[in-house]
Amino acid sequence: IFAGVEAANLAKVGNELIDRLKVLTPMDPDMVILARAKIEGAIALGCSDFPTNLEPVPVTRGLGLRDLKAHGVVRGSPSTDLVALQPGDHTLLIAAEQQEELMSCVQELRGFPRAACLRAATKLGNPTCVAAFIGVQRAEKEPRPKKARVEKPARVKIRQIMVRYVTDPSKKIVDPVRRKPVERTKHEAELMLMDALLHLKKVPGDFPILAKKLSECESALKGGASCGDLGWVTRNSGMLPALESVVLGLEVGCISDIVFVDGAVFLIERVA
């Protein structure tokens, strides 16, 4: 509701805004009806029911609506929390409902923010929430804490689960392990590895078993505990940069989050 807009112009500005939003993003017809009803209700009240203890918030964008930009203020019921994020990866959930259920999704995959966001978005059907994966880096201007410099290892021993997906329907992709065409979407491949990660959180030793069952890399043809084993990998060994960064950043015994590279999704475990 726009407190800076007179009642006489509220219907015009509000309905123009709804029409503009419908162009920018799909809106459920029921939501459009509800939004228009709220505008009509505000007109009936003469815009007199706004909180008086709130400071105006400057409008930086009016979606091209001249009247909205001219008045320049909106009012709401703000709730502000400031959280200092340390460098690293974080999961952000903005939820209007089902907060406890959403938090349980994050707890299930704590330490795997990309997979946790996917879990929250799929487990609850259609929750009213925004799930975001945030990477935080220390600004160069900030003084760096004095601590021993940790060099990434020159080589690591890893194994992987790789699941392919279709990027171009006109190109045929074949699973080299099972000799079958790959038809899944990127989302379906991601869900497969999310379920694998949930299992590995409970039974970490099952990585070779899941590699045998799921992986579409020829390393899955190896037997026993060697299934999925890629051996020793060194820096600048020809591995794609996105994968190399993840591989060399893992601690021994740790599993990566879901990684997307070149038409496939990966889970990687460092074994030595």
Coordinates of C-alpha atoms in Angstrom, one line a residue:
I1 CA 0.0 0.0 0.0
F2 CA 1.5 3.3 -1.0
A3 CA 1.1 5.8 1.8
G4 CA 2.5 8.7 -0.2
V5 CA -0.3 8.4 -2.8
E6 CA -3.5 10.3 -2.3
A7 CA -6.7 8.2 -2.1
A8 CA -7.9 9.8 -5.4
N9 CA -4.9 8.4 -7.3
L10 CA -4.4 5.2 -5.4
A11 CA -6.7 3.1 -7.6
K12 CA -4.9 4.4 -10.7
V13 CA -1.4 3.8 -9.4
G14 CA -2.1 0.5 -7.8
N15 CA -3.9 -1.0 -10.8
E16 CA -1.2 0.2 -13.1
L17 CA 1.4 -1.4 -10.8
I18 CA -0.4 -4.7 -10.8
D19 CA -0.7 -4.7 -14.6
R20 CA 3.0 -3.9 -14.9
L21 CA 3.9 -6.8 -12.5
K22 CA 1.7 -9.2 -14.5
V23 CA 3.9 -8.4 -17.5
L24 CA 7.2 -8.9 -15.6
T25 CA 6.2 -12.1 -13.8
P26 CA 3.3 -14.6 -14.0
M27 CA 0.7 -13.9 -11.3
D28 CA -2.0 -16.2 -10.1
P29 CA -5.5 -14.8 -11.1
D30 CA -6.6 -15.1 -7.4
M31 CA -3.6 -13.0 -6.3
V32 CA -4.6 -10.3 -8.8
I33 CA -8.1 -10.3 -7.5
L34 CA -6.8 -10.1 -3.9
A35 CA -4.4 -7.3 -4.8
R36 CA -7.2 -5.2 -6.4
A37 CA -9.4 -5.9 -3.4
K38 CA -6.7 -4.6 -1.0
I39 CA -6.5 -1.4 -3.1
E40 CA -10.2 -0.9 -3.0
G41 CA -10.2 -1.4 0.7
A42 CA -7.5 1.1 1.2
I43 CA -9.5 3.7 -0.8
A44 CA -12.6 3.0 1.4
L45 CA -10.5 3.6 4.5
G46 CA -9.2 6.9 3.0
C47 CA -5.6 5.6 3.5
S48 CA -5.9 6.6 7.2
D49 CA -4.9 3.2 8.7
F50 CA -1.2 3.4 8.1
P51 CA 1.2 3.1 11.1
T52 CA 2.4 6.5 12.3
N53 CA 5.6 5.4 13.9
L54 CA 7.4 4.3 10.7
E55 CA 9.9 6.2 8.7
P56 CA 9.2 6.6 5.0
V57 CA 11.3 4.3 2.8
P58 CA 12.7 6.0 -0.4
V59 CA 11.5 4.4 -3.6
T60 CA 14.5 3.8 -5.9
R61 CA 12.5 2.2 -8.7
G62 CA 8.9 2.7 -9.7
L63 CA 8.7 0.1 -12.5
G64 CA 8.2 3.0 -14.9
L65 CA 5.2 4.5 -13.1
R66 CA 5.6 8.2 -13.0
D67 CA 3.1 8.8 -10.2
L68 CA 4.8 6.3 -7.9
K69 CA 8.2 7.9 -8.4
A70 CA 6.8 11.3 -7.8
H71 CA 5.5 10.6 -4.3
G72 CA 8.6 8.6 -3.4
V73 CA 7.6 6.8 -0.2
V74 CA 6.1 3.5 0.8
R75 CA 5.1 2.3 4.2
G76 CA 5.0 -1.2 5.6
S77 CA 5.6 -3.2 8.8
P78 CA 9.4 -3.6 8.7
S79 CA 11.2 -6.3 10.7
T80 CA 14.9 -5.9 10.4
D81 CA 17.6 -8.3 11.6
L82 CA 21.3 -7.8 11.0
V83 CA 23.5 -10.9 10.8
A84 CA 27.2 -10.8 10.3
L85 CA 28.2 -13.5 7.8
Q86 CA 31.6 -15.0 8.0
P87 CA 33.4 -15.8 4.7
G88 CA 32.1 -19.0 3.3
D89 CA 28.9 -20.5 1.9
H90 CA 25.6 -19.8 3.5
T91 CA 21.9 -20.8 3.0
L92 CA 19.3 -18.0 3.2
L93 CA 15.6 -18.8 3.6
I94 CA 13.0 -16.1 3.6
A95 CA 9.8 -17.8 4.7
A96 CA 6.2 -16.5 5.2
E97 CA 5.1 -19.9 6.5
Q98 CA 6.3 -23.4 7.3
Q99 CA 9.4 -22.0 9.0
E100 CA 10.0 -25.1 11.1
E101 CA 9.7 -27.5 8.2
L102 CA 12.1 -25.3 6.1
M103 CA 14.7 -25.2 8.9
S104 CA 14.5 -29.0 9.1
C105 CA 15.5 -29.2 5.5
V106 CA 18.5 -27.0 6.2
Q107 CA 19.5 -29.1 9.2
E108 CA 19.3 -32.3 7.1
L109 CA 21.9 -30.9 4.7
R110 CA 23.9 -28.6 6.9
G111 CA 27.2 -27.8 5.3
F112 CA 25.8 -28.3 1.8
P113 CA 24.0 -25.0 1.0
R114 CA 23.2 -25.7 -2.6
A115 CA 21.6 -29.1 -1.8
A116 CA 19.8 -27.6 1.2
C117 CA 18.1 -25.0 -1.0
L118 CA 17.0 -27.6 -3.4
R119 CA 15.7 -29.8 -0.5
A120 CA 13.7 -26.9 0.9
A121 CA 12.2 -26.0 -2.5
T122 CA 11.2 -29.6 -3.3
K123 CA 10.3 -31.3 0.0
L124 CA 7.5 -28.9 0.9
G125 CA 5.8 -28.8 -2.5
N126 CA 5.1 -25.1 -3.0
P127 CA 6.2 -23.2 0.1
T128 CA 5.9 -19.4 0.4
C129 CA 9.6 -18.8 0.6
V130 CA 12.8 -17.8 -1.1
A131 CA 15.8 -20.1 -0.9
A132 CA 19.1 -18.6 -1.7
F133 CA 22.7 -19.9 -1.9
I134 CA 25.1 -17.1 -0.8
G135 CA 28.9 -17.1 -1.1
V136 CA 30.7 -14.5 1.1
Q137 CA 34.2 -13.4 0.5
R138 CA 36.3 -11.1 2.7
A139 CA 36.7 -7.6 1.3
E140 CA 40.2 -6.7 0.3
K141 CA 40.0 -3.5 2.5
E142 CA 39.3 -5.5 5.6
P143 CA 42.3 -6.4 7.7
R144 CA 43.0 -10.1 7.4
P145 CA 43.4 -12.0 10.6
K146 CA 46.9 -13.2 11.2
K147 CA 47.0 -17.0 11.0
A148 CA 49.1 -19.7 9.5
R149 CA 48.7 -19.8 5.7
V150 CA 47.1 -23.1 4.6
E151 CA 48.2 -24.1 1.2
K152 CA 46.0 -26.3 -1.0
P153 CA 47.5 -29.7 -1.5
A154 CA 49.5 -30.4 -4.6
R155 CA 47.6 -33.6 -5.2
V156 CA 44.6 -35.4 -3.8
K157 CA 43.0 -38.8 -4.3
I158 CA 39.3 -38.6 -5.1
R159 CA 36.3 -40.5 -6.2
Q160 CA 33.1 -39.2 -7.8
I161 CA 29.5 -39.7 -8.7
M162 CA 28.7 -38.1 -12.1
V163 CA 25.2 -37.8 -13.5
R164 CA 24.7 -36.5 -17.0
Y165 CA 21.7 -34.4 -18.3
V166 CA 20.4 -33.1 -21.6
T167 CA 21.5 -29.6 -22.5
D168 CA 20.5 -29.7 -26.2
P169 CA 17.6 -32.0 -27.3
S170 CA 19.1 -32.2 -30.8
K171 CA 22.2 -33.9 -29.4
K172 CA 22.2 -37.5 -28.3
I173 CA 24.0 -38.3 -25.0
V174 CA 24.8 -41.9 -24.1
D175 CA 25.6 -43.2 -20.6
P176 CA 29.0 -45.0 -21.2
V177 CA 28.5 -47.3 -18.3
R178 CA 25.0 -48.7 -19.1
R179 CA 25.1 -48.0 -22.8
K180 CA 21.7 -46.2 -22.7
P181 CA 20.6 -42.7 -23.9
V182 CA 20.5 -40.0 -21.3
E183 CA 17.1 -38.2 -21.3
R184 CA 16.9 -36.6 -17.9
T185 CA 16.8 -32.8 -17.3
K186 CA 19.2 -30.8 -15.2
H187 CA 16.7 -30.6 -12.4
E188 CA 16.2 -34.4 -12.4
A189 CA 20.0 -35.0 -12.3
E190 CA 20.3 -32.5 -9.4
L191 CA 17.5 -34.3 -7.5
M192 CA 19.3 -37.6 -7.9
L193 CA 22.4 -36.3 -6.3
M194 CA 20.5 -34.5 -3.6
D195 CA 19.0 -37.9 -2.6
A196 CA 22.4 -39.4 -2.7
L197 CA 23.8 -36.7 -0.5
L198 CA 21.0 -37.3 2.1
H199 CA 21.9 -41.0 2.1
L200 CA 25.6 -40.2 2.5
K201 CA 24.9 -37.9 5.5
K202 CA 23.5 -41.0 7.2
V203 CA 25.9 -43.7 5.8
P204 CA 29.1 -42.0 4.6
G205 CA 30.8 -45.3 3.7
D206 CA 28.2 -46.0 1.0
F207 CA 29.9 -43.7 -1.6
P208 CA 31.3 -46.5 -3.7
I209 CA 27.9 -48.3 -3.6
L210 CA 26.1 -45.1 -4.8
A211 CA 28.8 -44.6 -7.5
K212 CA 28.1 -48.1 -8.8
K213 CA 24.4 -47.4 -8.8
L214 CA 24.2 -43.9 -10.1
S215 CA 27.5 -42.7 -11.7
E216 CA 27.7 -42.3 -15.5
C217 CA 31.5 -42.0 -15.4
E218 CA 33.5 -45.0 -16.6
S219 CA 35.1 -45.1 -13.1
A220 CA 31.8 -46.6 -12.0
L221 CA 32.9 -49.8 -13.8
K222 CA 35.6 -50.5 -11.1
G223 CA 34.8 -53.0 -8.5
G224 CA 34.3 -52.8 -4.7
A225 CA 35.7 -49.9 -2.8
S226 CA 37.4 -48.6 -6.0
C227 CA 34.1 -47.8 -7.7
G228 CA 34.1 -44.2 -8.8
D229 CA 37.8 -43.8 -7.9
L230 CA 39.7 -41.3 -10.1
G231 CA 43.0 -41.9 -8.4
W232 CA 45.4 -39.0 -7.7
V233 CA 44.6 -35.6 -9.2
T234 CA 47.2 -32.8 -9.3
R235 CA 46.9 -29.1 -9.8
N236 CA 46.7 -28.0 -13.5
S237 CA 46.2 -31.6 -14.5
G238 CA 43.6 -30.7 -17.2
M239 CA 40.6 -30.9 -14.9
L240 CA 38.0 -28.2 -15.5
P241 CA 38.7 -25.2 -13.3
A242 CA 35.3 -25.3 -11.5
L243 CA 36.0 -29.0 -10.5
E244 CA 39.6 -28.4 -9.7
S245 CA 38.8 -25.7 -7.2
V246 CA 36.3 -27.9 -5.4
V247 CA 38.6 -31.0 -5.4
L248 CA 41.6 -29.2 -4.0
G249 CA 39.5 -27.4 -1.4
L250 CA 38.2 -30.6 0.2
E251 CA 39.5 -32.1 3.4
V252 CA 40.3 -35.8 3.6
G253 CA 37.1 -37.8 4.2
C254 CA 34.8 -34.9 3.1
I255 CA 32.2 -34.8 0.4
S256 CA 31.5 -31.8 -1.8
D257 CA 28.2 -30.1 -2.3
I258 CA 26.5 -30.6 -5.7
V259 CA 28.7 -29.3 -8.5
F260 CA 27.5 -28.4 -12.0
V261 CA 30.1 -28.7 -14.8
D262 CA 29.7 -29.1 -18.6
G263 CA 26.4 -31.0 -18.9
A264 CA 26.8 -33.0 -15.7
V265 CA 26.4 -32.8 -11.9
F266 CA 29.0 -34.2 -9.5
L267 CA 29.5 -35.3 -6.0
I268 CA 33.2 -35.7 -5.1
E269 CA 34.8 -37.3 -2.1
R270 CA 38.4 -36.9 -1.1
V271 CA 39.8 -40.1 0.2
A272 CA 43.5 -39.1 0.6

